[in-house]
Amino acid sequence: MGRGVGRFISLEGGEGAGKSTQAKALAFALESKGFAVTLTREPGGTTSAEIIRDLLLSGAEEKWHIRTEALLFAASRAEHCAKLIRPALARGEWVISDRFVDSNRAYQTVNGELTDDDILDLHRIGSGNLMPDRTFILDVPEEVSAKRAAARDRGGSDRIGRRNSEYHRAVMTNFRKMAANSRERIKLIDAAQAPNVVTETLMKNMSDLMV
Ligand code: T5A
């Protein structure tokens, strides 16, 4: 059982920024303090949502139209929220999600066919507009993230990770704009430092939620 009120944390950022590493480290740090933690990821997190993840991330770039792509991410999230995140929060647990709706806002608006409001509409319809209590955008210089993503992927990045550097630069610009527009919920974190230093910064930036 959880200790008190359930809290929802999401980790965001570009490819190879260290989100998975920090999600695991945060789960460990919170469990050490006696909190019950559900660690999850998006797209995915439930059996059906993981099937949508495979559909989205495998295959050629032209496999999905951008509108279909945005809808599939929203559909995966709807399953994730209904079957895993909301029940865990209701049990009083902390939920840490490796990516959430802000990735949808940052990635699927880049080519200009969909707006931020479109993505938020999909999120309202699919997931009742569930928002994290705190979101950390891990910000690293482009060359650092490219090196880390390459180390992780060993040359085999997924359908979206393979998009060009201009695309990924635009994604980061979108993330930084979101942070500037939602200072209370979204914290931009310098993630170029050693993993344990980044974890300490994240823990400090959510101490107000540990009541
Ligand atoms: N996507 C996702 C959308 O387009 N729309 C959406 O709505 C959503 C939810 C899959 C793709 O889907 C897109 C975005 C993605 O292209 P993903 O699986 O989360 O999303 O893809 P990635 O961001 O590529 O990967 P990860 O989640 O696995 O995490 P990270 O941030 O890539 O990082 P991590 O922790 O795996 O670390 C990478 C390497 O760096 C090292 C690690 O050991 C690892 O080798 N590392 C560090 N090294 C030095 N110092 C540190 N501080 C380090 N932290 C990690």
mmCIF file of C-alpha atoms and ligand atoms in Angstrom:
data_model
loop_
_atom_site.group_PDB
_atom_site.id
_atom_site.type_symbol
_atom_site.label_atom_id
_atom_site.label_comp_id
_atom_site.label_asym_id
_atom_site.label_seq_id
_atom_site.Cartn_x
_atom_site.Cartn_y
_atom_site.Cartn_z
ATOM 1 C CA MET A 1 0.000 0.000 0.000
ATOM 2 C CA GLY A 2 1.049 3.569 -0.555
ATOM 3 C CA ARG A 3 1.976 6.023 2.190
ATOM 4 C CA GLY A 4 -0.489 8.902 1.954
ATOM 5 C CA VAL A 5 -1.418 10.653 -1.258
ATOM 6 C CA GLY A 6 -0.482 9.184 -4.630
ATOM 7 C CA ARG A 7 1.846 11.361 -6.687
ATOM 8 C CA PHE A 8 2.488 11.316 -10.387
ATOM 9 C CA ILE A 9 5.919 12.186 -11.812
ATOM 10 C CA SER A 10 6.876 12.151 -15.489
ATOM 11 C CA LEU A 11 10.335 12.283 -17.015
ATOM 12 C CA GLU A 12 10.717 13.879 -20.413
ATOM 13 C CA GLY A 13 13.426 14.948 -22.795
ATOM 14 C CA GLY A 14 15.149 14.050 -26.028
ATOM 15 C CA GLU A 15 16.657 10.729 -27.047
ATOM 16 C CA GLY A 16 19.342 9.431 -24.706
ATOM 17 C CA ALA A 17 18.860 12.178 -22.120
ATOM 18 C CA GLY A 18 18.879 9.596 -19.325
ATOM 19 C CA LYS A 19 15.153 9.311 -18.605
ATOM 20 C CA SER A 20 15.102 5.535 -18.060
ATOM 21 C CA THR A 21 18.200 5.743 -15.861
ATOM 22 C CA GLN A 22 16.626 8.484 -13.729
ATOM 23 C CA ALA A 23 13.199 6.801 -13.597
ATOM 24 C CA LYS A 24 14.800 3.717 -12.032
ATOM 25 C CA ALA A 25 16.978 5.795 -9.681
ATOM 26 C CA LEU A 26 13.980 7.841 -8.509
ATOM 27 C CA ALA A 27 11.934 4.690 -7.895
ATOM 28 C CA PHE A 28 14.794 3.294 -5.776
ATOM 29 C CA ALA A 29 15.234 6.566 -3.840
ATOM 30 C CA LEU A 30 11.505 6.870 -3.121
ATOM 31 C CA GLU A 31 11.176 3.212 -2.082
ATOM 32 C CA SER A 32 14.113 3.722 0.285
ATOM 33 C CA LYS A 33 12.044 6.458 1.934
ATOM 34 C CA GLY A 34 9.127 4.042 2.382
ATOM 35 C CA PHE A 35 6.935 5.101 -0.543
ATOM 36 C CA ALA A 36 5.236 2.512 -2.772
ATOM 37 C CA VAL A 37 6.232 3.154 -6.383
ATOM 38 C CA THR A 38 4.876 2.084 -9.762
ATOM 39 C CA LEU A 39 7.513 2.534 -12.456
ATOM 40 C CA THR A 40 6.179 2.674 -15.980
ATOM 41 C CA ARG A 41 6.788 4.060 -19.442
ATOM 42 C CA GLU A 42 5.038 5.573 -22.405
ATOM 43 C CA PRO A 43 4.097 4.546 -24.974
ATOM 44 C CA GLY A 44 3.349 1.309 -23.144
ATOM 45 C CA GLY A 45 2.926 0.367 -19.519
ATOM 46 C CA THR A 46 0.122 -2.194 -19.968
ATOM 47 C CA THR A 47 -0.084 -5.283 -22.197
ATOM 48 C CA SER A 48 -2.318 -3.601 -24.773
ATOM 49 C CA ALA A 49 -0.454 -0.279 -24.668
ATOM 50 C CA GLU A 50 2.835 -2.135 -25.262
ATOM 51 C CA ILE A 51 1.271 -3.625 -28.427
ATOM 52 C CA ILE A 52 0.539 -0.062 -29.614
ATOM 53 C CA ARG A 53 4.140 0.873 -28.703
ATOM 54 C CA ASP A 54 5.457 -1.836 -31.033
ATOM 55 C CA LEU A 55 3.154 -0.624 -33.813
ATOM 56 C CA LEU A 56 4.419 2.941 -33.378
ATOM 57 C CA LEU A 57 8.130 2.387 -32.977
ATOM 58 C CA SER A 58 8.826 -0.370 -35.510
ATOM 59 C CA GLY A 59 8.937 -0.132 -39.275
ATOM 60 C CA ALA A 60 9.513 2.637 -41.762
ATOM 61 C CA GLU A 61 8.965 6.351 -41.280
ATOM 62 C CA GLU A 62 6.065 6.412 -43.771
ATOM 63 C CA LYS A 63 4.213 3.631 -41.936
ATOM 64 C CA TRP A 64 1.914 6.134 -40.160
ATOM 65 C CA HIS A 65 0.459 9.469 -41.127
ATOM 66 C CA ILE A 66 1.290 12.072 -38.447
ATOM 67 C CA ARG A 67 -2.387 12.248 -37.385
ATOM 68 C CA THR A 68 -2.577 8.465 -37.001
ATOM 69 C CA GLU A 69 0.702 8.555 -35.081
ATOM 70 C CA ALA A 70 -0.661 11.190 -32.667
ATOM 71 C CA LEU A 71 -3.887 9.203 -32.179
ATOM 72 C CA LEU A 72 -1.994 5.984 -31.492
ATOM 73 C CA PHE A 73 0.148 7.681 -28.832
ATOM 74 C CA ALA A 74 -3.053 9.075 -27.281
ATOM 75 C CA ALA A 75 -4.720 5.635 -27.457
ATOM 76 C CA SER A 76 -1.748 3.985 -25.776
ATOM 77 C CA ARG A 77 -1.935 6.654 -23.055
ATOM 78 C CA ALA A 78 -5.676 6.142 -22.566
ATOM 79 C CA GLU A 79 -5.042 2.452 -21.727
ATOM 80 C CA HIS A 80 -2.079 3.374 -19.563
ATOM 81 C CA CYS A 81 -4.051 5.951 -17.542
ATOM 82 C CA ALA A 82 -7.204 3.866 -17.127
ATOM 83 C CA LYS A 83 -5.610 0.524 -16.298
ATOM 84 C CA LEU A 84 -2.354 1.391 -14.544
ATOM 85 C CA ILE A 85 -1.751 5.025 -13.573
ATOM 86 C CA ARG A 86 -5.136 5.981 -12.093
ATOM 87 C CA PRO A 87 -5.483 2.724 -10.097
ATOM 88 C CA ALA A 88 -1.931 3.104 -8.683
ATOM 89 C CA LEU A 89 -2.608 6.732 -7.677
ATOM 90 C CA ALA A 90 -5.886 5.649 -6.075
ATOM 91 C CA ARG A 91 -3.918 3.144 -3.970
ATOM 92 C CA GLY A 92 -1.761 6.040 -2.735
ATOM 93 C CA GLU A 93 1.324 5.044 -4.732
ATOM 94 C CA TRP A 94 3.855 7.207 -6.520
ATOM 95 C CA VAL A 95 3.804 6.698 -10.261
ATOM 96 C CA ILE A 96 6.962 7.452 -12.235
ATOM 97 C CA SER A 97 6.459 7.446 -15.966
ATOM 98 C CA ASP A 98 9.312 7.470 -18.482
ATOM 99 C CA ARG A 99 7.605 9.958 -20.870
ATOM 100 C CA PHE A 100 3.926 11.036 -20.882
ATOM 101 C CA VAL A 101 1.687 13.558 -22.672
ATOM 102 C CA ASP A 102 4.391 16.243 -22.969
ATOM 103 C CA SER A 103 6.312 13.963 -25.365
ATOM 104 C CA ASN A 104 3.177 13.803 -27.514
ATOM 105 C CA ARG A 105 3.034 17.634 -27.446
ATOM 106 C CA ALA A 106 6.743 18.010 -28.237
ATOM 107 C CA TYR A 107 7.134 15.337 -30.964
ATOM 108 C CA GLN A 108 3.837 15.197 -32.864
ATOM 109 C CA THR A 109 3.556 18.969 -33.408
ATOM 110 C CA VAL A 110 6.943 19.401 -35.085
ATOM 111 C CA ASN A 111 5.769 19.248 -38.706
ATOM 112 C CA GLY A 112 3.050 21.841 -38.020
ATOM 113 C CA GLU A 113 0.070 19.700 -39.057
ATOM 114 C CA LEU A 114 -1.138 19.384 -35.450
ATOM 115 C CA THR A 115 -1.092 22.071 -32.766
ATOM 116 C CA ASP A 116 -0.437 21.807 -29.057
ATOM 117 C CA ASP A 117 -4.176 22.337 -28.483
ATOM 118 C CA ASP A 118 -4.962 19.395 -30.808
ATOM 119 C CA ILE A 119 -2.751 17.101 -28.733
ATOM 120 C CA LEU A 120 -4.283 18.383 -25.482
ATOM 121 C CA ASP A 121 -7.759 17.729 -26.936
ATOM 122 C CA LEU A 122 -6.779 14.122 -27.674
ATOM 123 C CA HIS A 123 -5.459 13.818 -24.130
ATOM 124 C CA ARG A 124 -8.716 15.193 -22.701
ATOM 125 C CA ILE A 125 -10.807 12.729 -24.738
ATOM 126 C CA GLY A 126 -8.547 9.708 -24.178
ATOM 127 C CA SER A 127 -7.268 10.231 -20.654
ATOM 128 C CA GLY A 128 -9.567 12.753 -18.954
ATOM 129 C CA ASN A 129 -6.736 15.287 -19.047
ATOM 130 C CA LEU A 130 -4.741 13.524 -16.318
ATOM 131 C CA MET A 131 -1.580 15.571 -15.693
ATOM 132 C CA PRO A 132 1.516 14.739 -13.652
ATOM 133 C CA ASP A 133 2.070 16.527 -10.348
ATOM 134 C CA ARG A 134 5.614 17.208 -11.514
ATOM 135 C CA THR A 135 7.392 16.804 -14.829
ATOM 136 C CA PHE A 136 11.146 16.862 -15.282
ATOM 137 C CA ILE A 137 12.545 17.667 -18.683
ATOM 138 C CA LEU A 138 16.075 16.326 -18.825
ATOM 139 C CA ASP A 139 18.080 18.767 -20.891
ATOM 140 C CA VAL A 140 21.463 17.777 -22.302
ATOM 141 C CA PRO A 141 23.565 19.259 -25.103
ATOM 142 C CA GLU A 142 22.860 17.641 -28.465
ATOM 143 C CA GLU A 143 26.248 15.930 -28.718
ATOM 144 C CA VAL A 144 25.871 14.348 -25.265
ATOM 145 C CA SER A 145 22.400 12.978 -26.021
ATOM 146 C CA ALA A 146 23.549 11.621 -29.412
ATOM 147 C CA LYS A 147 26.453 9.805 -27.699
ATOM 148 C CA ARG A 148 24.206 8.361 -24.981
ATOM 149 C CA ALA A 149 21.499 7.271 -27.437
ATOM 150 C CA ALA A 150 24.121 5.593 -29.626
ATOM 151 C CA ALA A 151 25.572 3.746 -26.601
ATOM 152 C CA ARG A 152 22.092 2.534 -25.684
ATOM 153 C CA ASP A 153 20.901 1.623 -29.198
ATOM 154 C CA ARG A 154 24.145 0.332 -30.680
ATOM 155 C CA GLY A 155 23.053 1.808 -34.039
ATOM 156 C CA GLY A 156 19.475 0.425 -34.015
ATOM 157 C CA SER A 157 17.286 3.350 -32.981
ATOM 158 C CA ASP A 158 13.487 3.216 -33.310
ATOM 159 C CA ARG A 159 11.198 4.720 -35.972
ATOM 160 C CA ILE A 160 11.004 8.109 -34.254
ATOM 161 C CA GLY A 161 14.537 8.176 -32.834
ATOM 162 C CA ARG A 162 15.818 7.858 -36.422
ATOM 163 C CA ARG A 163 14.367 11.242 -37.442
ATOM 164 C CA ASN A 164 16.991 13.841 -38.344
ATOM 165 C CA SER A 165 18.770 16.220 -35.980
ATOM 166 C CA GLU A 166 16.647 19.180 -37.106
ATOM 167 C CA TYR A 167 13.536 17.300 -35.966
ATOM 168 C CA HIS A 168 15.067 16.446 -32.582
ATOM 169 C CA ARG A 169 16.226 20.051 -32.143
ATOM 170 C CA ALA A 170 12.631 21.221 -32.736
ATOM 171 C CA VAL A 171 11.401 18.664 -30.163
ATOM 172 C CA MET A 172 13.756 20.147 -27.555
ATOM 173 C CA THR A 173 12.623 23.680 -28.426
ATOM 174 C CA ASN A 174 9.024 22.551 -27.803
ATOM 175 C CA PHE A 175 9.982 21.001 -24.454
ATOM 176 C CA ARG A 176 11.777 24.174 -23.350
ATOM 177 C CA LYS A 177 8.746 26.289 -24.316
ATOM 178 C CA MET A 178 6.469 24.046 -22.255
ATOM 179 C CA ALA A 179 8.779 24.417 -19.251
ATOM 180 C CA ALA A 180 8.744 28.197 -19.613
ATOM 181 C CA ASN A 181 4.928 28.217 -19.807
ATOM 182 C CA SER A 182 4.257 25.833 -16.873
ATOM 183 C CA ARG A 183 6.909 26.675 -14.293
ATOM 184 C CA GLU A 184 5.035 25.145 -11.369
ATOM 185 C CA ARG A 185 4.582 21.659 -12.902
ATOM 186 C CA ILE A 186 7.500 21.431 -15.328
ATOM 187 C CA LYS A 187 11.143 21.758 -14.260
ATOM 188 C CA LEU A 188 13.944 21.917 -16.792
ATOM 189 C CA ILE A 189 16.892 19.963 -15.389
ATOM 190 C CA ASP A 190 20.536 20.058 -16.473
ATOM 191 C CA ALA A 191 21.053 16.323 -17.049
ATOM 192 C CA ALA A 192 24.613 16.442 -18.410
ATOM 193 C CA GLN A 193 26.029 15.687 -14.968
ATOM 194 C CA ALA A 194 26.756 12.297 -13.392
ATOM 195 C CA PRO A 195 23.636 10.129 -12.856
ATOM 196 C CA ASN A 196 23.699 10.386 -9.030
ATOM 197 C CA VAL A 197 24.001 14.193 -9.186
ATOM 198 C CA VAL A 198 20.980 14.376 -11.509
ATOM 199 C CA THR A 199 18.976 12.089 -9.185
ATOM 200 C CA GLU A 200 19.776 14.344 -6.196
ATOM 201 C CA THR A 201 18.597 17.395 -8.167
ATOM 202 C CA LEU A 202 15.347 15.646 -9.078
ATOM 203 C CA MET A 203 14.706 14.563 -5.479
ATOM 204 C CA LYS A 204 15.278 18.142 -4.285
ATOM 205 C CA ASN A 205 12.852 19.417 -6.903
ATOM 206 C CA MET A 206 10.051 17.182 -5.669
ATOM 207 C CA SER A 207 10.595 17.410 -1.915
ATOM 208 C CA ASP A 208 7.491 19.636 -1.672
ATOM 209 C CA LEU A 209 5.391 16.661 -2.865
ATOM 210 C CA MET A 210 6.673 14.301 -0.154
ATOM 211 C CA VAL A 211 4.186 15.205 2.549
HETATM 212 N N1 T5A B 1 7.440 9.496 -28.461
HETATM 213 C C1 T5A B 1 7.036 9.078 -27.226
HETATM 214 C C2 T5A B 1 6.645 10.344 -29.265
HETATM 215 O O1 T5A B 1 7.003 10.691 -30.393
HETATM 216 N N2 T5A B 1 5.451 10.777 -28.736
HETATM 217 C C3 T5A B 1 5.001 10.387 -27.499
HETATM 218 O O2 T5A B 1 3.888 10.780 -27.090
HETATM 219 C C4 T5A B 1 5.820 9.507 -26.713
HETATM 220 C C5 T5A B 1 5.360 9.059 -25.349
HETATM 221 C C6 T5A B 1 10.204 6.101 -27.717
HETATM 222 C C7 T5A B 1 10.076 7.121 -28.804
HETATM 223 O O3 T5A B 1 8.744 7.583 -28.869
HETATM 224 C C8 T5A B 1 8.691 8.974 -29.034
HETATM 225 C C9 T5A B 1 9.963 9.465 -28.386
HETATM 226 C C10 T5A B 1 10.949 8.356 -28.649
HETATM 227 O O4 T5A B 1 11.558 8.590 -29.906
HETATM 228 P P1 T5A B 1 11.632 6.036 -25.532
HETATM 229 O O5 T5A B 1 11.657 4.568 -25.532
HETATM 230 O O6 T5A B 1 11.371 6.720 -24.264
HETATM 231 O O7 T5A B 1 10.491 6.633 -26.503
HETATM 232 O O8 T5A B 1 12.956 6.505 -26.275
HETATM 233 P P2 T5A B 1 14.264 7.197 -25.827
HETATM 234 O O9 T5A B 1 14.045 8.550 -25.323
HETATM 235 O O10 T5A B 1 15.108 7.117 -27.029
HETATM 236 O O11 T5A B 1 14.919 6.276 -24.738
HETATM 237 P P3 T5A B 1 14.820 5.919 -23.145
HETATM 238 O O12 T5A B 1 13.504 6.161 -22.574
HETATM 239 O O13 T5A B 1 15.283 4.546 -23.049
HETATM 240 O O14 T5A B 1 15.719 6.823 -22.219
HETATM 241 P P4 T5A B 1 16.834 7.759 -22.479
HETATM 242 O O15 T5A B 1 16.490 9.116 -22.073
HETATM 243 O O16 T5A B 1 17.211 7.554 -23.889
HETATM 244 O O17 T5A B 1 18.124 7.390 -21.601
HETATM 245 P P5 T5A B 1 18.759 6.118 -20.885
HETATM 246 O O18 T5A B 1 18.526 6.276 -19.451
HETATM 247 O O19 T5A B 1 18.343 4.866 -21.534
HETATM 248 O O20 T5A B 1 20.315 6.390 -21.128
HETATM 249 C C11 T5A B 1 20.953 6.259 -22.385
HETATM 250 C C12 T5A B 1 22.444 5.882 -22.166
HETATM 251 O O21 T5A B 1 23.110 6.928 -21.465
HETATM 252 C C13 T5A B 1 23.640 6.487 -20.225
HETATM 253 C C14 T5A B 1 22.905 5.195 -19.898
HETATM 254 O O22 T5A B 1 23.668 4.333 -19.101
HETATM 255 C C15 T5A B 1 22.639 4.634 -21.304
HETATM 256 O O23 T5A B 1 23.742 3.935 -21.774
HETATM 257 N N3 T5A B 1 23.401 7.560 -19.240
HETATM 258 C C16 T5A B 1 24.358 8.388 -18.760
HETATM 259 N N4 T5A B 1 25.685 8.471 -19.007
HETATM 260 C C17 T5A B 1 26.360 9.467 -18.344
HETATM 261 N N5 T5A B 1 25.793 10.343 -17.477
HETATM 262 C C18 T5A B 1 24.471 10.274 -17.213
HETATM 263 N N6 T5A B 1 23.901 11.160 -16.358
HETATM 264 C C19 T5A B 1 23.692 9.277 -17.877
HETATM 265 N N7 T5A B 1 22.374 8.944 -17.857
HETATM 266 C C20 T5A B 1 22.219 7.907 -18.687
#
